[in-house]
Structure formats: structure tokens, C-alpha cells
Tab-separated table of C-alpha atoms (C1' of nucleotides) in Angstrom:
chain	number	residue	atom	x	y	z
Z	1	MET	CA	-6.850	-23.988	24.736
Z	2	ARG	CA	-9.845	-24.326	22.522
Z	3	SER	CA	-10.049	-20.617	21.795
Z	4	GLU	CA	-6.572	-20.679	20.299
Z	5	ARG	CA	-7.549	-23.197	17.657
Z	6	ARG	CA	-10.769	-21.355	17.033
Z	7	ASP	CA	-8.920	-18.127	16.512
Z	8	ALA	CA	-6.474	-19.792	14.179
Z	9	ARG	CA	-9.326	-21.313	12.225
Z	10	ARG	CA	-11.059	-17.978	12.077
Z	11	THR	CA	-8.044	-16.180	10.701
Z	12	ALA	CA	-7.518	-19.021	8.248
Z	13	ILE	CA	-11.048	-18.564	6.988
Z	14	LEU	CA	-10.589	-14.817	6.703
Z	15	GLU	CA	-7.334	-15.410	4.873
Z	16	ALA	CA	-9.131	-17.669	2.424
Z	17	ALA	CA	-11.811	-15.037	2.012
Z	18	TYR	CA	-9.161	-12.484	1.219
Z	19	ALA	CA	-7.498	-14.794	-1.297
Z	20	VAL	CA	-10.773	-15.238	-3.147
Z	21	LEU	CA	-11.585	-11.562	-2.878
Z	22	ARG	CA	-8.253	-10.565	-4.338
Z	23	ALA	CA	-8.602	-13.000	-7.207
Z	24	LYS	CA	-12.265	-12.542	-8.054
Z	25	GLY	CA	-13.435	-9.263	-6.582
Z	26	TYR	CA	-16.310	-8.821	-4.163
Z	27	ARG	CA	-19.154	-9.947	-6.352
Z	28	GLY	CA	-17.051	-12.811	-7.637
Z	29	ALA	CA	-16.166	-13.865	-4.135
Z	30	THR	CA	-19.066	-16.240	-3.618
Z	31	MET	CA	-19.622	-17.868	-0.302
Z	32	ALA	CA	-19.163	-21.233	-1.980
Z	33	ALA	CA	-15.773	-20.210	-3.314
Z	34	VAL	CA	-14.662	-18.960	0.084
Z	35	ALA	CA	-15.888	-22.130	1.725
Z	36	GLU	CA	-13.956	-24.264	-0.711
Z	37	ALA	CA	-10.794	-22.166	-0.365
Z	38	ALA	CA	-11.027	-22.467	3.403
Z	39	SER	CA	-11.949	-26.175	3.325
Z	40	ALA	CA	-14.993	-25.214	5.281
Z	41	SER	CA	-18.684	-25.595	4.680
Z	42	LYS	CA	-20.971	-22.769	3.778
Z	43	GLU	CA	-22.965	-23.534	6.853
Z	44	THR	CA	-19.916	-22.901	9.026
Z	45	LEU	CA	-19.374	-19.580	7.318
Z	46	TYR	CA	-22.943	-18.541	7.935
Z	47	SER	CA	-22.888	-19.822	11.479
Z	48	TRP	CA	-19.715	-17.874	12.276
Z	49	PHE	CA	-20.273	-14.677	10.373
Z	50	GLY	CA	-24.004	-14.420	9.829
Z	51	ASP	CA	-23.930	-13.491	6.178
Z	52	LYS	CA	-21.621	-12.383	3.428
Z	53	GLN	CA	-21.404	-8.844	4.736
Z	54	GLY	CA	-20.490	-10.160	8.159
Z	55	LEU	CA	-17.717	-12.265	6.719
Z	56	PHE	CA	-16.103	-9.357	4.956
Z	57	ARG	CA	-16.734	-7.077	7.872
Z	58	GLY	CA	-14.600	-9.488	9.832
Z	59	LEU	CA	-11.974	-9.309	7.134
Z	60	ILE	CA	-11.895	-5.529	7.283
Z	61	GLU	CA	-11.608	-5.492	11.053
Z	62	ALA	CA	-8.772	-7.984	11.021
Z	63	ASN	CA	-6.958	-5.954	8.422
Z	64	ALA	CA	-7.468	-2.789	10.419
Z	65	ALA	CA	-5.800	-4.337	13.443
Z	66	GLN	CA	-2.913	-5.457	11.261
Z	67	ALA	CA	-2.565	-1.993	9.762
Z	68	GLN	CA	-2.572	-0.336	13.163
Z	69	ALA	CA	0.235	-2.625	14.251
Z	70	ALA	CA	2.278	-1.780	11.175
Z	71	LEU	CA	1.915	1.943	11.781
Z	72	THR	CA	2.778	1.575	15.429
Z	73	ALA	CA	5.882	-0.364	14.502
Z	74	ALA	CA	6.893	2.305	12.012
Z	75	LEU	CA	6.606	4.963	14.682
Z	76	ALA	CA	8.180	2.829	17.385
Z	77	ALA	CA	11.419	2.369	15.490
Z	78	ALA	CA	12.295	5.802	16.769
Z	79	PRO	CA	14.841	7.471	14.529
Z	80	ASP	CA	17.299	10.042	15.801
Z	81	ALA	CA	15.867	12.914	13.812
Z	82	VAL	CA	12.172	13.696	14.110
Z	83	GLU	CA	12.081	14.519	10.423
Z	84	ALA	CA	13.117	10.976	9.579
Z	85	SER	CA	10.132	9.614	11.450
Z	86	LEU	CA	7.917	11.568	9.083
Z	87	VAL	CA	9.477	9.703	6.182
Z	88	GLN	CA	9.151	6.371	7.911
Z	89	PHE	CA	5.531	7.067	8.726
Z	90	GLY	CA	4.893	8.012	5.113
Z	91	GLU	CA	6.483	4.842	3.829
Z	92	ALA	CA	4.437	2.698	6.157
Z	93	LEU	CA	1.206	4.486	5.310
Z	94	LEU	CA	1.853	4.392	1.598
Z	95	THR	CA	2.740	0.722	1.730
Z	96	LEU	CA	-0.489	0.000	3.532
Z	97	LEU	CA	-2.794	2.107	1.395
Z	98	THR	CA	-1.491	0.935	-1.952
Z	99	GLY	CA	-1.133	-2.694	-0.921
Z	100	GLU	CA	-3.317	-5.404	-2.373
Z	101	ARG	CA	-5.247	-5.867	0.841
Z	102	ALA	CA	-6.266	-2.277	1.342
Z	103	VAL	CA	-7.079	-1.892	-2.329
Z	104	ALA	CA	-9.288	-4.965	-2.366
Z	105	ILE	CA	-11.071	-3.747	0.740
Z	106	ASN	CA	-11.548	-0.280	-0.671
Z	107	ARG	CA	-13.099	-1.862	-3.719
Z	108	ILE	CA	-15.638	-3.606	-1.525
Z	109	ALA	CA	-16.586	-0.323	0.056
Z	110	ALA	CA	-16.841	1.293	-3.365
Z	111	ALA	CA	-19.021	-1.482	-4.720
Z	112	GLU	CA	-21.337	-1.333	-1.715
Z	113	ALA	CA	-21.353	2.427	-1.274
Z	114	ASP	CA	-24.883	2.766	-2.635
Z	115	ARG	CA	-26.449	0.182	-0.304
Z	116	GLY	CA	-25.681	2.322	2.729
Z	117	ALA	CA	-22.037	3.052	3.377
Z	118	ALA	CA	-21.585	0.460	6.086
Z	119	PHE	CA	-18.308	-0.833	4.723
Z	120	GLY	CA	-17.079	2.637	3.980
Z	121	MET	CA	-17.816	3.818	7.487
Z	122	LEU	CA	-16.043	0.832	8.952
Z	123	LEU	CA	-13.079	1.400	6.692
Z	124	ALA	CA	-12.926	5.080	7.538
Z	125	ALA	CA	-13.177	4.356	11.235
Z	126	SER	CA	-10.274	1.949	11.132
Z	127	GLY	CA	-8.418	3.932	8.495
Z	128	ARG	CA	-8.381	7.693	8.454
Z	129	ASP	CA	-9.725	8.079	11.955
Z	130	SER	CA	-6.886	6.020	13.352
Z	131	VAL	CA	-4.212	7.466	11.102
Z	132	MET	CA	-4.896	11.134	11.589
Z	133	PRO	CA	-4.297	11.195	15.349
Z	134	ARG	CA	-0.890	9.597	14.874
Z	135	LEU	CA	-0.038	12.013	12.131
Z	136	ALA	CA	-1.212	14.875	14.312
Z	137	GLY	CA	0.959	13.626	17.141
Z	138	LEU	CA	3.943	13.373	14.852
Z	139	MET	CA	3.429	16.899	13.654
Z	140	ALA	CA	2.972	18.177	17.175
Z	141	ASP	CA	6.347	16.653	17.979
Z	142	LEU	CA	7.868	18.444	15.041
Z	143	GLU	CA	6.376	21.688	16.201
Z	144	LEU	CA	7.628	21.176	19.754
Z	145	ALA	CA	11.069	20.508	18.354
Z	146	GLY	CA	10.894	23.896	16.708
Z	147	VAL	CA	11.209	22.465	13.221
Z	148	VAL	CA	7.899	23.723	11.895
Z	149	ARG	CA	5.149	26.143	12.758
Z	150	LEU	CA	1.571	25.001	12.166
Z	151	ASP	CA	-1.154	27.573	12.353
Z	152	ASP	CA	-3.779	25.029	11.345
Z	153	PRO	CA	-2.639	21.489	12.210
Z	154	ALA	CA	-5.559	19.785	10.487
Z	155	ASP	CA	-4.843	21.694	7.309
Z	156	ALA	CA	-1.171	20.824	7.491
Z	157	ALA	CA	-1.940	17.152	7.985
Z	158	ASP	CA	-4.251	17.198	5.016
Z	159	ALA	CA	-1.567	18.824	2.900
Z	160	TYR	CA	0.912	16.156	3.916
Z	161	LEU	CA	-1.491	13.377	3.033
Z	162	GLY	CA	-2.130	14.954	-0.324
Z	163	LEU	CA	1.541	15.320	-1.105
Z	164	LEU	CA	2.205	11.769	0.002
Z	165	LEU	CA	-0.632	10.019	-1.758
Z	166	GLY	CA	-1.529	12.138	-4.749
Z	167	ASP	CA	-4.010	10.305	-6.910
Z	168	LEU	CA	-2.201	7.013	-6.481
Z	169	PRO	CA	-4.822	5.405	-4.222
Z	170	VAL	CA	-7.594	6.188	-6.668
Z	171	ARG	CA	-5.586	4.780	-9.541
Z	172	ARG	CA	-4.886	1.677	-7.524
Z	173	ILE	CA	-8.561	1.218	-6.671
Z	174	ILE	CA	-9.594	1.751	-10.264
Z	175	GLY	CA	-7.111	-0.880	-11.335
Z	176	VAL	CA	-4.933	1.214	-13.633
Z	177	ALA	CA	-1.814	1.348	-11.488
Z	178	PRO	CA	0.224	-1.578	-10.179
Z	179	PRO	CA	1.325	-1.620	-6.568
Z	180	PRO	CA	4.342	0.676	-6.319
Z	181	ARG	CA	7.758	-0.835	-5.672
Z	182	LYS	CA	9.569	-0.296	-2.414
Z	183	ALA	CA	11.890	2.190	-4.066
Z	184	ALA	CA	9.005	4.200	-5.491
Z	185	ILE	CA	7.312	4.264	-2.100
Z	186	ALA	CA	10.486	5.457	-0.422
Z	187	ALA	CA	10.943	8.153	-3.032
Z	188	ARG	CA	7.382	9.387	-2.624
Z	189	ALA	CA	7.612	9.452	1.148
Z	190	GLU	CA	10.882	11.313	1.011
Z	191	ARG	CA	9.513	13.809	-1.458
Z	192	ALA	CA	6.350	14.379	0.553
Z	193	ALA	CA	8.332	15.048	3.693
Z	194	ARG	CA	10.705	17.379	1.867
Z	195	LEU	CA	7.941	19.416	0.275
Z	196	TRP	CA	5.897	19.489	3.430
Z	197	LEU	CA	8.853	20.756	5.420
Z	198	ARG	CA	9.461	23.382	2.792
Z	199	LEU	CA	5.883	24.515	3.311
Z	200	TYR	CA	5.883	24.695	7.068
Z	201	ALA	CA	9.504	24.900	8.176
Z	202	VAL	CA	10.283	27.763	10.535
Z	203	THR	CA	13.495	28.640	8.718
Z	204	ARG	CA	13.111	28.490	4.968
Z	205	PRO	CA	15.976	26.417	3.558
Y	1	MET	CA	-32.701	15.026	-39.449
Y	2	ARG	CA	-33.251	11.560	-38.171
Y	3	SER	CA	-29.809	11.369	-36.589
Y	4	GLU	CA	-30.699	14.271	-34.334
Y	5	ARG	CA	-33.563	12.375	-32.815
Y	6	ARG	CA	-31.426	9.280	-32.543
Y	7	ASP	CA	-28.748	11.194	-30.719
Y	8	ALA	CA	-31.285	12.729	-28.401
Y	9	ARG	CA	-32.767	9.322	-27.707
Y	10	ARG	CA	-29.326	7.915	-27.089
Y	11	THR	CA	-28.401	10.574	-24.584
Y	12	ALA	CA	-31.794	10.135	-22.932
Y	13	ILE	CA	-31.098	6.437	-22.514
Y	14	LEU	CA	-27.650	7.141	-21.122
Y	15	GLU	CA	-29.171	9.658	-18.768
Y	16	ALA	CA	-31.636	7.066	-17.549
Y	17	ALA	CA	-28.768	4.619	-17.120
Y	18	TYR	CA	-26.952	7.175	-15.037
Y	19	ALA	CA	-30.009	7.846	-12.904
Y	20	VAL	CA	-30.370	4.161	-12.114
Y	21	LEU	CA	-26.644	3.795	-11.562
Y	22	ARG	CA	-26.579	6.654	-9.108
Y	23	ALA	CA	-29.525	5.304	-7.190
Y	24	LYS	CA	-28.700	1.605	-7.181
Y	25	GLY	CA	-25.017	1.182	-7.962
Y	26	TYR	CA	-23.552	-0.842	-10.787
Y	27	ARG	CA	-24.705	-4.275	-9.757
Y	28	GLY	CA	-28.074	-2.879	-8.828
Y	29	ALA	CA	-28.407	-1.138	-12.149
Y	30	THR	CA	-30.101	-3.969	-13.987
Y	31	MET	CA	-30.810	-3.709	-17.661
Y	32	ALA	CA	-34.489	-4.049	-16.895
Y	33	ALA	CA	-34.363	-1.083	-14.533
Y	34	VAL	CA	-32.537	1.037	-17.083
Y	35	ALA	CA	-35.005	0.041	-19.779
Y	36	GLU	CA	-37.922	1.009	-17.612
Y	37	ALA	CA	-36.332	4.301	-16.584
Y	38	ALA	CA	-35.700	5.104	-20.230
Y	39	SER	CA	-39.120	3.890	-21.378
Y	40	ALA	CA	-37.264	1.609	-23.708
Y	41	SER	CA	-37.202	-2.116	-24.171
Y	42	LYS	CA	-34.338	-4.311	-23.118
Y	43	GLU	CA	-34.020	-5.407	-26.702
Y	44	THR	CA	-33.349	-1.837	-27.771
Y	45	LEU	CA	-30.668	-1.502	-25.146
Y	46	TYR	CA	-28.957	-4.646	-26.340
Y	47	SER	CA	-29.333	-3.717	-29.961
Y	48	TRP	CA	-27.805	-0.285	-29.399
Y	49	PHE	CA	-25.088	-1.056	-26.894
Y	50	GLY	CA	-24.388	-4.764	-27.247
Y	51	ASP	CA	-24.374	-5.628	-23.587
Y	52	LYS	CA	-24.321	-4.103	-20.132
Y	53	GLN	CA	-20.660	-3.210	-20.327
Y	54	GLY	CA	-21.241	-1.498	-23.646
Y	55	LEU	CA	-24.050	0.567	-22.199
Y	56	PHE	CA	-21.941	1.870	-19.363
Y	57	ARG	CA	-18.948	2.285	-21.593
Y	58	GLY	CA	-21.135	4.652	-23.560
Y	59	LEU	CA	-22.036	6.428	-20.342
Y	60	ILE	CA	-18.390	6.880	-19.413
Y	61	GLU	CA	-17.498	8.197	-22.823
Y	62	ALA	CA	-20.346	10.681	-22.801
Y	63	ASN	CA	-19.319	11.874	-19.378
Y	64	ALA	CA	-15.720	12.227	-20.488
Y	65	ALA	CA	-16.743	14.515	-23.313
Y	66	GLN	CA	-18.806	16.578	-20.896
Y	67	ALA	CA	-15.908	16.818	-18.462
Y	68	GLN	CA	-13.502	17.893	-21.165
Y	69	ALA	CA	-15.875	20.651	-22.139
Y	70	ALA	CA	-16.145	21.849	-18.542
Y	71	LEU	CA	-12.370	22.019	-18.162
Y	72	THR	CA	-12.001	23.813	-21.449
Y	73	ALA	CA	-14.580	26.338	-20.367
Y	74	ALA	CA	-12.801	26.870	-17.078
Y	75	LEU	CA	-9.556	27.580	-18.877
Y	76	ALA	CA	-11.185	29.633	-21.604
Y	77	ALA	CA	-12.626	32.149	-19.164
Y	78	ALA	CA	-9.169	33.643	-19.204
Y	79	PRO	CA	-8.548	35.662	-16.075
Y	80	ASP	CA	-6.155	38.599	-15.972
Y	81	ALA	CA	-3.686	36.928	-13.630
Y	82	VAL	CA	-2.262	33.553	-14.577
Y	83	GLU	CA	-2.360	32.534	-10.938
Y	84	ALA	CA	-6.121	32.975	-10.902
Y	85	SER	CA	-6.473	30.499	-13.740
Y	86	LEU	CA	-4.810	27.908	-11.528
Y	87	VAL	CA	-7.549	28.430	-8.968
Y	88	GLN	CA	-10.265	28.279	-11.604
Y	89	PHE	CA	-8.813	25.108	-13.013
Y	90	GLY	CA	-8.669	23.594	-9.564
Y	91	GLU	CA	-12.277	24.475	-8.859
Y	92	ALA	CA	-13.431	22.946	-12.114
Y	93	LEU	CA	-11.413	19.801	-11.610
Y	94	LEU	CA	-12.507	19.373	-8.026
Y	95	THR	CA	-16.117	19.924	-8.964
Y	96	LEU	CA	-15.842	17.258	-11.615
Y	97	LEU	CA	-13.967	14.662	-9.605
Y	98	THR	CA	-16.111	14.889	-6.509
Y	99	GLY	CA	-19.395	15.173	-8.386
Y	100	GLU	CA	-21.986	12.440	-8.311
Y	101	ARG	CA	-21.344	11.428	-11.897
Y	102	ALA	CA	-17.609	10.919	-11.617
Y	103	VAL	CA	-18.008	9.170	-8.296
Y	104	ALA	CA	-20.596	6.761	-9.640
Y	105	ILE	CA	-18.383	6.029	-12.626
Y	106	ASN	CA	-15.337	5.503	-10.477
Y	107	ARG	CA	-17.332	3.027	-8.454
Y	108	ILE	CA	-18.049	1.047	-11.603
Y	109	ALA	CA	-14.367	0.868	-12.394
Y	110	ALA	CA	-13.611	-0.158	-8.821
Y	111	ALA	CA	-16.234	-2.865	-8.860
Y	112	GLU	CA	-15.007	-4.240	-12.181
Y	113	ALA	CA	-11.291	-3.784	-11.554
Y	114	ASP	CA	-10.723	-7.498	-11.065
Y	115	ARG	CA	-12.384	-8.586	-14.302
Y	116	GLY	CA	-9.715	-6.823	-16.341
Y	117	ALA	CA	-9.461	-3.072	-15.863
Y	118	ALA	CA	-11.373	-2.159	-18.993
Y	119	PHE	CA	-13.477	0.488	-17.296
Y	120	GLY	CA	-10.522	1.769	-15.338
Y	121	MET	CA	-8.435	2.147	-18.468
Y	122	LEU	CA	-11.238	3.961	-20.216
Y	123	LEU	CA	-11.706	6.219	-17.238
Y	124	ALA	CA	-8.003	6.947	-16.955
Y	125	ALA	CA	-7.750	7.665	-20.656
Y	126	SER	CA	-10.555	10.180	-20.500
Y	127	GLY	CA	-9.588	11.408	-17.076
Y	128	ARG	CA	-6.010	11.809	-15.963
Y	129	ASP	CA	-4.564	11.512	-19.441
Y	130	SER	CA	-6.661	14.429	-20.618
Y	131	VAL	CA	-6.269	16.508	-17.470
Y	132	MET	CA	-2.516	16.312	-17.072
Y	133	PRO	CA	-1.643	17.943	-20.401
Y	134	ARG	CA	-3.848	20.895	-19.578
Y	135	LEU	CA	-2.345	21.205	-16.149
Y	136	ALA	CA	1.111	20.944	-17.668
Y	137	GLY	CA	0.247	23.683	-20.120
Y	138	LEU	CA	-1.035	25.883	-17.347
Y	139	MET	CA	2.130	25.397	-15.358
Y	140	ALA	CA	4.276	26.039	-18.384
Y	141	ASP	CA	2.466	29.366	-18.757
Y	142	LEU	CA	3.216	30.169	-15.140
Y	143	GLU	CA	6.861	29.366	-15.681
Y	144	LEU	CA	7.031	31.478	-18.813
Y	145	ALA	CA	5.477	34.327	-16.885
Y	146	GLY	CA	8.345	34.031	-14.444
Y	147	VAL	CA	6.084	33.231	-11.520
Y	148	VAL	CA	7.490	29.817	-10.737
Y	149	ARG	CA	10.454	27.657	-11.556
Y	150	LEU	CA	9.801	23.970	-12.173
Y	151	ASP	CA	12.761	21.639	-12.302
Y	152	ASP	CA	10.501	18.629	-12.704
Y	153	PRO	CA	7.147	19.621	-14.210
Y	154	ALA	CA	5.591	16.185	-13.789
Y	155	ASP	CA	6.511	16.179	-10.133
Y	156	ALA	CA	5.128	19.647	-9.662
Y	157	ALA	CA	1.868	18.711	-11.335
Y	158	ASP	CA	1.557	15.673	-9.104
Y	159	ALA	CA	2.163	17.809	-6.044
Y	160	TYR	CA	-0.541	20.218	-7.130
Y	161	LEU	CA	-3.022	17.427	-7.659
Y	162	GLY	CA	-2.217	16.011	-4.253
Y	163	LEU	CA	-2.664	19.362	-2.540
Y	164	LEU	CA	-5.900	19.959	-4.396
Y	165	LEU	CA	-7.534	16.607	-3.937
Y	166	GLY	CA	-6.088	15.117	-0.788
Y	167	ASP	CA	-7.952	11.975	0.102
Y	168	LEU	CA	-11.289	13.504	-0.779
Y	169	PRO	CA	-11.853	11.475	-3.968
Y	170	VAL	CA	-11.248	8.221	-2.148
Y	171	ARG	CA	-13.592	9.219	0.630
Y	172	ARG	CA	-16.194	10.146	-1.936
Y	173	ILE	CA	-15.840	6.834	-3.756
Y	174	ILE	CA	-16.030	4.904	-0.519
Y	175	GLY	CA	-19.195	6.739	0.352
Y	176	VAL	CA	-18.104	8.376	3.588
Y	177	ALA	CA	-17.979	11.963	2.379
Y	178	PRO	CA	-20.809	13.999	0.859
Y	179	PRO	CA	-20.143	16.056	-2.250
Y	180	PRO	CA	-18.390	19.223	-1.121
Y	181	ARG	CA	-20.233	22.511	-1.304
Y	182	LYS	CA	-19.220	25.196	-3.735
Y	183	ALA	CA	-17.629	27.206	-0.952
Y	184	ALA	CA	-15.575	24.244	0.239
Y	185	ILE	CA	-14.420	23.570	-3.298
Y	186	ALA	CA	-13.389	27.166	-3.764
Y	187	ALA	CA	-11.533	27.137	-0.471
Y	188	ARG	CA	-9.658	23.965	-1.355
Y	189	ALA	CA	-8.714	25.222	-4.803
Y	190	GLU	CA	-7.511	28.499	-3.364
Y	191	ARG	CA	-5.497	26.743	-0.699
Y	192	ALA	CA	-3.941	24.312	-3.167
Y	193	ALA	CA	-2.873	27.156	-5.435
Y	194	ARG	CA	-1.477	29.136	-2.507
Y	195	LEU	CA	0.549	26.236	-1.114
Y	196	TRP	CA	1.723	25.158	-4.541
Y	197	LEU	CA	2.925	28.652	-5.316
Y	198	ARG	CA	4.695	28.758	-1.980
Y	199	LEU	CA	6.508	25.603	-3.022
Y	200	TYR	CA	7.574	26.657	-6.468
Y	201	ALA	CA	7.461	30.459	-6.553
Y	202	VAL	CA	10.629	32.113	-7.737
Y	203	THR	CA	10.458	34.768	-5.018
Y	204	ARG	CA	9.333	33.407	-1.700
Y	205	PRO	CA	6.490	35.554	-0.385
S	1	DG	C1'	-52.560	5.642	-48.018
S	2	DG	C1'	-49.530	1.758	-48.041
S	3	DT	C1'	-45.098	-0.501	-46.873
S	4	DC	C1'	-41.359	-1.331	-44.049
S	5	DA	C1'	-38.265	-0.879	-40.387
S	6	DA	C1'	-37.629	0.187	-35.727
S	7	DC	C1'	-39.329	-0.098	-31.201
S	8	DC	C1'	-42.104	-1.114	-26.995
S	9	DG	C1'	-43.889	-4.439	-23.743
S	10	DT	C1'	-43.871	-8.843	-22.135
S	11	DA	C1'	-42.749	-13.268	-21.596
S	12	DC	C1'	-39.244	-16.598	-21.369
S	13	DC	C1'	-34.660	-19.158	-20.571
S	14	DG	C1'	-30.451	-20.563	-18.393
S	15	DA	C1'	-27.194	-19.628	-14.998
S	16	DT	C1'	-25.773	-18.086	-10.742
S	17	DG	C1'	-25.504	-17.081	-6.022
S	18	DG	C1'	-27.240	-16.188	-1.172
S	19	DG	C1'	-29.039	-18.764	2.311
S	20	DT	C1'	-30.932	-23.312	4.570
S	21	DA	C1'	-31.349	-28.320	5.708
S	22	DC	C1'	-29.450	-32.725	6.702
S	23	DG	C1'	-26.602	-36.950	7.234
S	24	DG	C1'	-22.229	-38.653	8.285
S	25	DA	C1'	-17.592	-37.858	10.127
S	26	DT	C1'	-14.576	-35.813	13.511
S	27	DT	C1'	-13.238	-33.631	17.439
S	28	DT	C1'	-14.020	-32.315	22.381
S	29	DG	C1'	-14.482	-33.124	27.096
S	30	DA	C1'	-15.397	-36.192	31.042
L	1	DT	C1'	-14.390	-45.115	26.176
L	2	DC	C1'	-18.624	-42.799	25.478
L	3	DA	C1'	-21.804	-38.791	24.683
L	4	DA	C1'	-22.315	-34.245	22.790
L	5	DA	C1'	-21.211	-30.726	20.015
L	6	DT	C1'	-19.135	-29.144	15.982
L	7	DC	C1'	-18.024	-29.318	11.304
L	8	DC	C1'	-17.636	-30.973	6.445
L	9	DG	C1'	-19.796	-32.122	2.126
L	10	DT	C1'	-23.668	-32.116	-0.579
L	11	DA	C1'	-27.936	-31.217	-2.037
L	12	DC	C1'	-31.629	-28.100	-2.311
L	13	DC	C1'	-34.699	-23.752	-2.605
L	14	DC	C1'	-35.691	-19.384	-4.338
L	15	DA	C1'	-34.868	-14.947	-6.179
L	16	DT	C1'	-32.528	-12.329	-9.521
L	17	DC	C1'	-30.332	-10.990	-13.630
L	18	DG	C1'	-28.227	-11.024	-18.292
L	19	DG	C1'	-29.609	-12.031	-22.624
L	20	DT	C1'	-33.126	-13.638	-26.348
L	21	DA	C1'	-37.560	-14.221	-28.845
L	22	DC	C1'	-41.916	-12.568	-30.406
L	23	DG	C1'	-46.246	-10.105	-31.365
L	24	DG	C1'	-48.432	-5.730	-31.677
L	25	DT	C1'	-47.784	-0.804	-32.589
L	26	DT	C1'	-45.921	3.370	-34.008
L	27	DG	C1'	-43.666	6.411	-37.065
L	28	DA	C1'	-40.982	7.412	-41.348
L	29	DC	C1'	-40.603	7.420	-46.118
L	30	DC	C1'	-42.460	6.919	-50.829
DNA sequence: GGTCAACCGTACCGATGGGTACGGATTTGA
DNA sequence: TCAAATCCGTACCCATCGGTACGGTTGACC
């Protein structure tokens, strides 16, 4: 299959683009540097992706697909207790959002936010807009199980996100916080679930 | 006084720098554009601030002082109930963090996060590191008043920040959310205080 | 009123990076 | 094995931007 090799090459190029992006930032990620890292020519880059924005748009889309898969996997590993799935979901989401990839991509969107918010929109579409439905579903399950009562589901979801993330994503994007360790992520997810349940549980513990 | 005029000129230049920054972003904020907006010469800019980083470092520092003053004012307008001061503090903080100025500055730090985190550090020093003590003090007051019980004050403060901010700052920085209206800010601050009190109140309402 | 420093406007320089063009090599498909 | 398409490497063009130099002008201070 020719398309297989093409796809592999494409992801290899995007991987090289990400490597340069992570090391040098968006403005430092020159097309020449990406081409060299990918052992490709600039002309190939332009022919495949149109321009620099197109290249990194491709990177964002690829990452979005990856992130979706990770979240799906986290939810698929169905735990016995519904509450535990909230923790697992939180861990997966926190791992994604504070990871190097998401941070680097968020920095692109921040740097380009003035020149239209094209990157931001794309990121939001593949980020929040795909996360919230899953979170809503999870919470609906919890409500059906009689664990919690949610008068305003959107509000409750927002509260959970806040408790889970805090200002960590901003500090990551700004560059003042290192990526949290697995243990720290687990602790945060556990704490967020505990506090959130305390807020909305039907029977106050 | 000559220094008065110098100070006024300096703040005028920084104001012009901010205007250009807001309109064009950090990379688009060329020294020439700032000079023109300030009716100054590039040479003056370089002589006063050293280089581009120095200019925007000055902008960040000026903004930090302004923000500190706003928070102090919010806390100084001492309300009768200590709980109300939590709402006032939240409104002030939310107004600051989602405002155009803070967002533009955060975008600088995001764009320059790879090349060392100099801007990020500066921003954190004048931001979180100056906010948290005040929040801690506020919460200590609440505990002394017997309203809440905080086993882990740092944790409680983090939870409050999460409830207050949610992912709004990130969405602002990314450019996908407009600055919230006064009413929305008030609603968020009120909600954060309500939920936080529900979490930590001594007597569950 | 005269002197001196600061400042404005402009012009200039070197470097860099996005985007294009082209020749030679390599792979693809029959 | 041969023709066609693709791709790599390099070189090139052009615009932009950070930073510097300089001459004319203004304003402060004596």
C-alpha cells in the first residue's frame, strides 16, 4: 500500500515538527529546522501542508486524535465503582493537559491568538468540546446511580474541572511549573473527585 | 520636578507598548511600532529599557503594581461579613486575571516560555506569589471567625482558585473566550465562594 | 541669552525566516 | 527495464525586525 508509507511519513514529519516545537517554541520552529529534523525538504513541507500554519494545524489535529483515544481508553477500562471512573478520567485528563505536547500546542495558540484565533478555535474544538460531553456522560451515570444530584450539570462539570486543574495548566503554559509526576497527578485527581463528591453527593458523608 | 515628567513619560511609553501589544501580539509588537505609538524614537526606547525584553519587563512590572493595588483596594473595602470579602476578593482577582492586560502579558510569557521562563517567573512572582498570601490571610480570618475549618490551608486555597477560575484563564489566553462581563464575574465569584464554603464550612448548611 | 544634554526622526545594517525554483537522485508502477 | 512522479538538497528572493548611528531640534538650567 502506498498510502501506508505516506501516512507513516506524514506522522514522522509531524513528529519532527513537534520535536522542534518542543525544543525551540513556535517562532523558533522554523520550517528549515523542521525539514532538517524530518530529513525532508522545505519544498515537501510546503507541498504537503501549504504553509507553516498548515503544518502545525496538522500537528494539532493529530494530537487531538491521540488525546481522544487516551480518554476513551481511560473510560473503557471500566472500574467496578462509578466513582473510581471519575478518578481515572481525571488522571487521564490531567496527564494530557499538563503533558509536554498539549502545553507546546497551547503555547502556539497563545502566541497566535492576536492574528485571529484559528489555532485556539481548533484546539478548543478538539479539546474542551470533546472532553465536556464525556464528562457530562460520566456525571449523568453518577446521577443515575443515585450517587449525586446535579441541579445544573454544566455548572457541576465546570466545578469539577476547576477542582481538578486549578491554575496548573496556566502555570505549565507560562513555563513556571514542571510537568507533574504520576503520583502528583493521581493525588490531584483523587482529591478533585473527593471534593466534588462532597459537593454534590446525595448523602453527605 | 523633572523626575515627575520622566515618570509620566515612562508610563506613557509603557502604555503605548501595551496598546501595540494588545493589538498585534508580542511578535507583532515591533520596537518601531511602539516608538511610533509613543511618539518616541527607537533610540530612546533602547536607551531607557535596554532591549525589547527590558521594555516588556517594565510593562509587566508596572502592571503587577497596578494589580496589587486593585487587590488591596478590594480587601480594604472591608465588608461587614467576612464571607462577603471572599466574594469581593474573587471578583477583583477574576477581573484582573481575565482582563485584556493580564491576558496579553500571559501570552508574552507563553510565547517566550521556551527561551528560558524569564517572563513567566516574573509574572508568577508578581502574580500567584503575591495573591496566595492574601488569600491565605483571608481564609485564616474565616477560620478565626469560626466559619470554616481548614486542615490544609494550601489545599483549600487551591480549591478556591480552581472553583473561581475554572478553565477560563486558559480559554482567555488561547483566544477562544471573550473577557467576561461584570455580571458573569460576579456570578462566578459568588458561586465559587458558595461552593467553597459548602466544602469547608464548620456547620453544613 | 547661551550652553548642554536629551530626544525625535530617519536612515542604515546584519541577520533571519517564510516561501519559491531547480537539478539530480530515488522510488513507483507497468 | 524503462518512464513518470516524487522527493531531497541547495540555493535564492524578499520582507521584516532588532539594534545602531547621526543630524537637527527642543527644552532645561545657569
